[in-house]
């Protein structure tokens, strides 16, 4: 499957819309436009003088978002760019300040289903994980070339898996026999590494989840990109403008939380969400991908 038929349901959309006050002539930057779900919602609030600038590293997402947002009356500009380049992209459009920056992190349902993306262990795919195909290093490159200690540290740091050393050892043993080239192969190796004979523990998540998360973060420089976005936002936001970030794991959420706190202590932001907003049971039932989502919002003072 190439993922093009998979519909992505925007996460926490209603809760987000309740908190954000966007003027009809406002400028919204959707830093992760994806399939344009959140942009469509806010685009309906914007009038002909309003602007949406959407960014995404995935060229397929860019095309789909353009199609989805075609009917809006506001101006829509979609750019194939990493959000770490947000300031440059906004200035290139002749815009200095914006009213709303949204980042809905992670990957879309379409990307998870896309064989070319190589992100899922549920389906057998080439072990790639580059969301931006302009990047050089794939997950297979790391898994087959990195030394054991580097692999263990990566799985520990970005996957927060305490069995990281054991997983790295199993990976290195396996690749001596043959290169690890598919997601199913890697998932099976991690499964073997974590299997405890005689123990049948009930797991909430698949044993390979953390290792896959670690590799995806490393391949796509996810934390560094988020730090760059957060650092760029204060200068770009107009007074009373909003920044909202939806994150899907604690490493991302921690970065957002500490950035908002730092900016609040310096009188730059007012934190709107004292505690992160999470999806309710109905939303999770309709969209299980929302399960681990956390939304934090701050307003420029
Ligand atoms: C969860 S999806 C966004 C879905 C979107 N909000 C919607 O409602 O359709 C996340 C998107 O962010 C993109 N992305 C991830 N990291 C990015 C980055 N550093 N810069 C730009 N886009 C990025 C992914 O390619 C993906 O399309």
Tab-separated table of C-alpha atoms and ligand atoms in Angstrom:
chain	number	residue	atom	x	y	z
A	1	UNK	CA	0.000	0.000	0.000
A	2	UNK	CA	1.266	3.548	-0.677
A	3	UNK	CA	-0.883	5.147	2.027
A	4	UNK	CA	-2.641	7.512	-0.381
A	5	UNK	CA	-6.098	6.076	0.413
A	6	UNK	CA	-5.641	6.238	4.191
A	7	UNK	CA	-7.513	9.122	5.802
A	8	UNK	CA	-5.785	10.853	8.699
A	9	UNK	CA	-8.151	12.088	11.421
A	10	UNK	CA	-6.803	15.324	12.960
A	11	UNK	CA	-6.021	14.809	16.648
A	12	UNK	CA	-7.509	17.016	19.409
A	13	UNK	CA	-8.989	19.287	16.721
A	14	UNK	CA	-12.067	20.414	18.658
A	15	UNK	CA	-10.166	21.033	21.886
A	16	UNK	CA	-7.584	23.033	19.953
A	17	UNK	CA	-10.214	25.129	18.145
A	18	UNK	CA	-11.852	25.992	21.507
A	19	UNK	CA	-8.614	27.600	22.725
A	20	UNK	CA	-7.366	29.474	19.658
A	21	UNK	CA	-8.757	32.821	18.706
A	22	UNK	CA	-7.796	33.456	15.083
A	23	UNK	CA	-8.866	36.749	13.438
A	24	UNK	CA	-10.391	36.423	9.922
A	25	UNK	CA	-7.392	38.274	8.437
A	26	UNK	CA	-4.897	36.278	10.513
A	27	UNK	CA	-1.829	34.316	9.417
A	28	UNK	CA	-1.582	30.682	10.488
A	29	UNK	CA	1.517	28.569	10.056
A	30	UNK	CA	0.708	24.886	10.008
A	31	UNK	CA	4.247	23.616	10.560
A	32	UNK	CA	3.182	19.986	9.934
A	33	UNK	CA	0.400	20.305	7.390
A	34	UNK	CA	0.097	16.541	6.748
A	35	UNK	CA	-3.247	15.902	5.088
A	36	UNK	CA	-4.414	19.406	5.965
A	37	UNK	CA	-6.999	18.332	8.552
A	38	UNK	CA	-6.200	21.008	11.149
A	39	UNK	CA	-5.611	23.617	8.446
A	40	UNK	CA	-9.021	22.965	6.928
A	41	UNK	CA	-10.651	23.574	10.287
A	42	UNK	CA	-8.875	26.894	10.894
A	43	UNK	CA	-9.029	27.837	7.216
A	44	UNK	CA	-12.814	27.985	7.513
A	45	UNK	CA	-12.434	30.750	10.125
A	46	UNK	CA	-10.124	32.782	7.882
A	47	UNK	CA	-11.562	35.195	5.323
A	48	UNK	CA	-10.083	36.302	1.965
A	49	UNK	CA	-7.454	38.420	3.772
A	50	UNK	CA	-6.317	35.443	5.882
A	51	UNK	CA	-3.306	33.274	5.056
A	52	UNK	CA	-2.300	29.691	5.804
A	53	UNK	CA	1.317	28.739	5.276
A	54	UNK	CA	1.738	24.984	5.491
A	55	UNK	CA	5.053	23.170	5.780
A	56	UNK	CA	5.831	19.488	5.487
A	57	UNK	CA	8.909	17.386	4.782
A	58	UNK	CA	6.836	14.757	2.977
A	59	UNK	CA	6.232	15.659	-0.665
A	60	UNK	CA	3.192	13.336	-0.833
A	61	UNK	CA	1.594	15.162	2.113
A	62	UNK	CA	2.153	18.497	0.351
A	63	UNK	CA	0.162	17.352	-2.699
A	64	UNK	CA	-2.699	15.971	-0.614
A	65	UNK	CA	-2.934	19.082	1.567
A	66	UNK	CA	-3.045	21.318	-1.514
A	67	UNK	CA	-5.992	19.309	-2.855
A	68	UNK	CA	-7.835	19.297	0.468
A	69	UNK	CA	-7.509	23.049	1.010
A	70	UNK	CA	-8.408	24.054	-2.562
A	71	UNK	CA	-11.895	25.308	-1.669
A	72	UNK	CA	-10.843	27.749	1.098
A	73	UNK	CA	-11.297	31.484	0.523
A	74	UNK	CA	-8.105	32.414	2.361
A	75	UNK	CA	-4.707	32.321	0.667
A	76	UNK	CA	-3.016	28.919	1.044
A	77	UNK	CA	0.722	28.468	0.496
A	78	UNK	CA	2.165	24.975	0.986
A	79	UNK	CA	5.934	24.571	1.059
A	80	UNK	CA	8.085	21.424	1.021
A	81	UNK	CA	10.234	22.352	3.986
A	82	UNK	CA	11.378	21.239	7.381
A	83	UNK	CA	9.829	23.335	10.155
A	84	UNK	CA	13.315	23.989	11.499
A	85	UNK	CA	13.452	26.464	8.565
A	86	UNK	CA	10.219	28.200	9.615
A	87	UNK	CA	11.601	31.749	9.870
A	88	UNK	CA	13.226	31.641	6.439
A	89	UNK	CA	10.063	30.215	4.860
A	90	UNK	CA	7.761	32.838	6.403
A	91	UNK	CA	10.060	35.720	5.470
A	92	UNK	CA	10.312	34.392	1.916
A	93	UNK	CA	6.557	34.924	1.641
A	94	UNK	CA	7.034	38.582	2.590
A	95	UNK	CA	5.466	37.976	6.020
A	96	UNK	CA	7.135	39.171	9.245
A	97	UNK	CA	4.719	38.158	12.012
A	98	UNK	CA	2.085	35.435	12.379
A	99	UNK	CA	-0.970	34.854	14.602
A	100	UNK	CA	-0.775	31.126	15.106
A	101	UNK	CA	1.874	28.410	14.818
A	102	UNK	CA	0.667	24.816	15.016
A	103	UNK	CA	2.864	21.727	15.117
A	104	UNK	CA	1.156	18.329	15.171
A	105	UNK	CA	4.248	16.185	15.537
A	106	UNK	CA	5.032	12.679	14.445
A	107	UNK	CA	3.670	10.869	11.452
A	108	UNK	CA	0.277	10.603	9.804
A	109	UNK	CA	-1.807	7.465	9.412
A	110	UNK	CA	-1.060	7.627	5.670
A	111	UNK	CA	2.691	7.593	6.353
A	112	UNK	CA	2.392	4.642	8.729
A	113	UNK	CA	0.598	2.698	5.992
A	114	UNK	CA	3.026	3.781	3.273
A	115	UNK	CA	5.371	0.959	2.289
A	116	UNK	CA	7.889	3.488	0.920
A	117	UNK	CA	8.098	5.230	4.303
A	118	UNK	CA	9.117	1.985	6.028
A	119	UNK	CA	7.852	3.041	9.458
A	120	UNK	CA	5.603	0.217	10.565
A	121	UNK	CA	6.339	-3.145	12.116
A	122	UNK	CA	2.731	-4.237	11.611
A	123	UNK	CA	3.381	-4.643	7.870
A	124	UNK	CA	6.590	-5.828	6.251
A	125	UNK	CA	8.347	-2.849	4.625
A	126	UNK	CA	11.882	-1.894	3.609
A	127	UNK	CA	13.568	-0.477	6.727
A	128	UNK	CA	13.751	3.186	5.694
A	129	UNK	CA	11.942	5.595	8.118
A	130	UNK	CA	12.985	8.787	6.278
A	131	UNK	CA	9.908	11.016	6.178
A	132	UNK	CA	11.902	13.447	4.078
A	133	UNK	CA	13.351	11.431	1.210
A	134	UNK	CA	16.049	14.105	0.735
A	135	UNK	CA	17.752	12.783	3.883
A	136	UNK	CA	20.693	10.460	3.238
A	137	UNK	CA	20.675	8.016	6.162
A	138	UNK	CA	17.985	5.347	6.468
A	139	UNK	CA	17.108	3.243	9.513
A	140	UNK	CA	18.704	0.260	7.714
A	141	UNK	CA	21.983	2.218	7.435
A	142	UNK	CA	22.019	2.800	11.199
A	143	UNK	CA	20.968	-0.729	12.129
A	144	UNK	CA	23.561	-2.346	9.830
A	145	UNK	CA	26.498	0.037	10.266
A	146	UNK	CA	26.462	1.622	13.717
A	147	UNK	CA	28.572	0.006	16.415
A	148	UNK	CA	26.871	-1.855	19.231
A	149	UNK	CA	27.381	0.825	21.888
A	150	UNK	CA	26.060	3.560	19.600
A	151	UNK	CA	22.959	1.466	18.880
A	152	UNK	CA	22.383	0.691	22.555
A	153	UNK	CA	22.722	4.376	23.519
A	154	UNK	CA	20.354	5.422	20.740
A	155	UNK	CA	17.682	2.898	21.765
A	156	UNK	CA	18.082	3.930	25.403
A	157	UNK	CA	18.024	7.690	24.785
A	158	UNK	CA	15.356	7.996	22.098
A	159	UNK	CA	13.378	4.815	22.825
A	160	UNK	CA	13.710	4.867	26.621
A	161	UNK	CA	14.038	1.085	26.516
A	162	UNK	CA	15.923	-0.311	29.488
A	163	UNK	CA	16.741	-3.457	27.517
A	164	UNK	CA	18.658	-1.357	24.965
A	165	UNK	CA	21.980	-3.193	25.411
A	166	UNK	CA	20.399	-6.574	24.897
A	167	UNK	CA	18.512	-5.381	21.821
A	168	UNK	CA	21.692	-3.872	20.348
A	169	UNK	CA	23.565	-7.126	21.001
A	170	UNK	CA	20.887	-9.158	19.203
A	171	UNK	CA	20.894	-6.739	16.254
A	172	UNK	CA	24.675	-6.993	15.879
A	173	UNK	CA	24.576	-10.811	16.118
A	174	UNK	CA	21.875	-11.024	13.456
A	175	UNK	CA	23.460	-8.622	10.997
A	176	UNK	CA	26.679	-10.693	11.024
A	177	UNK	CA	24.661	-13.403	9.283
A	178	UNK	CA	22.748	-11.161	6.859
A	179	UNK	CA	21.909	-7.457	6.594
A	180	UNK	CA	18.683	-6.357	8.292
A	181	UNK	CA	16.643	-4.793	5.508
A	182	UNK	CA	12.959	-4.959	6.486
A	183	UNK	CA	10.767	-3.738	9.343
A	184	UNK	CA	9.506	-7.270	10.051
A	185	UNK	CA	13.062	-8.581	10.353
A	186	UNK	CA	13.942	-5.884	12.883
A	187	UNK	CA	10.691	-6.365	14.821
A	188	UNK	CA	11.391	-10.107	15.057
A	189	UNK	CA	14.945	-9.508	16.331
A	190	UNK	CA	13.710	-7.130	19.049
A	191	UNK	CA	10.982	-9.598	19.948
A	192	UNK	CA	13.593	-12.357	20.354
A	193	UNK	CA	15.835	-10.063	22.432
A	194	UNK	CA	13.005	-9.262	24.849
A	195	UNK	CA	11.501	-12.740	25.046
A	196	UNK	CA	11.759	-14.173	28.533
A	197	UNK	CA	11.400	-17.965	28.467
A	198	UNK	CA	8.671	-19.142	30.815
A	199	UNK	CA	7.299	-15.616	31.317
A	200	UNK	CA	4.077	-14.583	29.618
A	201	UNK	CA	3.695	-10.972	30.552
A	202	UNK	CA	0.833	-8.962	29.141
A	203	UNK	CA	2.289	-6.074	27.183
A	204	UNK	CA	0.522	-2.808	26.493
A	205	UNK	CA	2.676	-2.157	23.450
A	206	UNK	CA	4.529	-4.319	20.921
A	207	UNK	CA	8.096	-5.009	22.170
A	208	UNK	CA	9.578	-3.293	19.087
A	209	UNK	CA	7.661	-0.013	19.614
A	210	UNK	CA	10.457	1.723	21.531
A	211	UNK	CA	13.243	0.622	19.192
A	212	UNK	CA	11.229	1.824	16.186
A	213	UNK	CA	10.552	5.137	17.931
A	214	UNK	CA	14.277	5.564	18.649
A	215	UNK	CA	15.281	4.916	15.052
A	216	UNK	CA	12.604	7.218	13.655
A	217	UNK	CA	13.706	10.048	15.958
A	218	UNK	CA	17.350	9.539	14.954
A	219	UNK	CA	16.746	9.188	11.195
A	220	UNK	CA	14.575	12.320	11.036
A	221	UNK	CA	16.459	14.450	13.648
A	222	UNK	CA	13.099	14.923	15.311
A	223	UNK	CA	14.188	16.443	18.612
A	224	UNK	CA	16.672	18.848	17.056
A	225	UNK	CA	14.042	20.039	14.564
A	226	UNK	CA	11.549	20.609	17.366
A	227	UNK	CA	14.132	22.606	19.356
A	228	UNK	CA	14.757	24.810	16.311
A	229	UNK	CA	11.025	25.380	15.803
A	230	UNK	CA	10.494	26.284	19.456
A	231	UNK	CA	13.463	28.653	19.394
A	232	UNK	CA	12.136	30.436	16.262
A	233	UNK	CA	8.552	30.902	17.465
A	234	UNK	CA	8.838	33.901	19.864
A	235	UNK	CA	10.302	36.181	17.177
A	236	UNK	CA	7.697	35.144	14.610
A	237	UNK	CA	4.593	35.475	16.764
A	238	UNK	CA	2.645	38.706	16.864
A	239	UNK	CA	1.552	40.024	20.293
A	240	UNK	CA	-1.309	37.739	21.502
A	241	UNK	CA	-0.395	35.143	18.850
A	242	UNK	CA	-0.545	31.457	19.780
A	243	UNK	CA	1.797	28.496	19.543
A	244	UNK	CA	0.256	25.042	19.920
A	245	UNK	CA	2.161	21.767	19.877
A	246	UNK	CA	0.646	18.283	19.826
A	247	UNK	CA	3.249	15.702	20.830
A	248	UNK	CA	3.131	11.927	20.962
A	249	UNK	CA	5.917	10.916	23.314
A	250	UNK	CA	7.455	12.228	26.501
A	251	UNK	CA	10.755	13.345	24.930
A	252	UNK	CA	8.902	15.797	22.698
A	253	UNK	CA	6.474	16.869	25.392
A	254	UNK	CA	9.315	17.582	27.807
A	255	UNK	CA	10.983	19.911	25.288
A	256	UNK	CA	7.728	21.812	24.715
A	257	UNK	CA	6.951	22.060	28.413
A	258	UNK	CA	10.378	23.419	29.341
A	259	UNK	CA	10.477	25.848	26.396
A	260	UNK	CA	7.072	27.314	27.306
A	261	UNK	CA	8.088	27.600	30.970
A	262	UNK	CA	11.370	29.321	30.109
A	263	UNK	CA	9.570	31.817	27.867
A	264	UNK	CA	6.908	32.424	30.497
A	265	UNK	CA	9.529	33.124	33.156
A	266	UNK	CA	11.095	35.686	30.803
A	267	UNK	CA	7.744	37.412	30.213
A	268	UNK	CA	7.592	36.298	26.559
A	269	UNK	CA	4.727	33.751	26.736
A	270	UNK	CA	1.669	33.171	28.868
A	271	UNK	CA	1.021	29.442	29.194
A	272	UNK	CA	-2.615	28.654	28.324
A	273	UNK	CA	-2.517	24.948	29.199
A	274	UNK	CA	-1.215	24.617	32.769
A	275	UNK	CA	-1.565	20.882	32.226
A	276	UNK	CA	-1.395	19.367	28.734
A	277	UNK	CA	-4.759	18.685	27.072
A	278	UNK	CA	-5.307	14.998	26.294
A	279	UNK	CA	-7.963	13.312	24.172
A	280	UNK	CA	-11.078	11.999	25.915
A	281	UNK	CA	-12.314	8.422	25.724
A	282	UNK	CA	-14.654	9.104	22.809
A	283	UNK	CA	-11.845	10.558	20.713
A	284	UNK	CA	-9.544	7.609	21.478
A	285	UNK	CA	-12.338	5.173	20.586
A	286	UNK	CA	-12.810	6.924	17.218
A	287	UNK	CA	-9.093	7.453	16.604
A	288	UNK	CA	-6.735	5.139	18.556
A	289	UNK	CA	-3.722	7.052	17.150
A	290	UNK	CA	-4.761	9.951	19.444
A	291	UNK	CA	-4.089	7.775	22.506
A	292	UNK	CA	-0.770	9.302	23.527
A	293	UNK	CA	-1.356	12.846	22.238
A	294	UNK	CA	-0.678	15.857	24.465
A	295	UNK	CA	-1.522	19.398	23.480
A	296	UNK	CA	0.263	22.411	24.970
A	297	UNK	CA	-0.577	26.003	24.056
A	298	UNK	CA	1.153	29.288	24.874
A	299	UNK	CA	0.326	32.873	23.927
A	300	UNK	CA	2.848	35.596	23.102
A	301	UNK	CA	2.605	38.407	25.631
B	1	LIG	C1	0.605	13.956	12.476
B	1	LIG	S1	0.928	14.506	10.881
B	1	LIG	C2	0.060	16.021	10.733
B	1	LIG	C3	-1.374	15.827	10.378
B	1	LIG	C4	-2.141	17.121	10.151
B	1	LIG	N1	-2.194	17.935	11.334
B	1	LIG	C5	-3.539	16.817	9.658
B	1	LIG	O1	-4.494	17.143	10.365
B	1	LIG	O2	-3.673	16.245	8.590
B	1	LIG	C6	2.557	15.082	11.034
B	1	LIG	C7	3.150	15.634	9.755
B	1	LIG	O3	4.337	16.333	10.094
B	1	LIG	C8	5.295	16.133	9.103
B	1	LIG	N2	6.593	16.422	9.715
B	1	LIG	C9	7.259	15.687	10.642
B	1	LIG	N3	8.401	16.329	10.988
B	1	LIG	C10	8.435	17.483	10.277
B	1	LIG	C11	9.361	18.562	10.213
B	1	LIG	N4	10.476	18.566	10.947
B	1	LIG	N5	9.081	19.597	9.388
B	1	LIG	C12	7.944	19.606	8.647
B	1	LIG	N6	7.038	18.599	8.650
B	1	LIG	C13	7.284	17.550	9.467
B	1	LIG	C14	5.086	14.702	8.674
B	1	LIG	O4	5.585	14.498	7.381
B	1	LIG	C15	3.560	14.568	8.743
B	1	LIG	O5	2.964	14.828	7.505
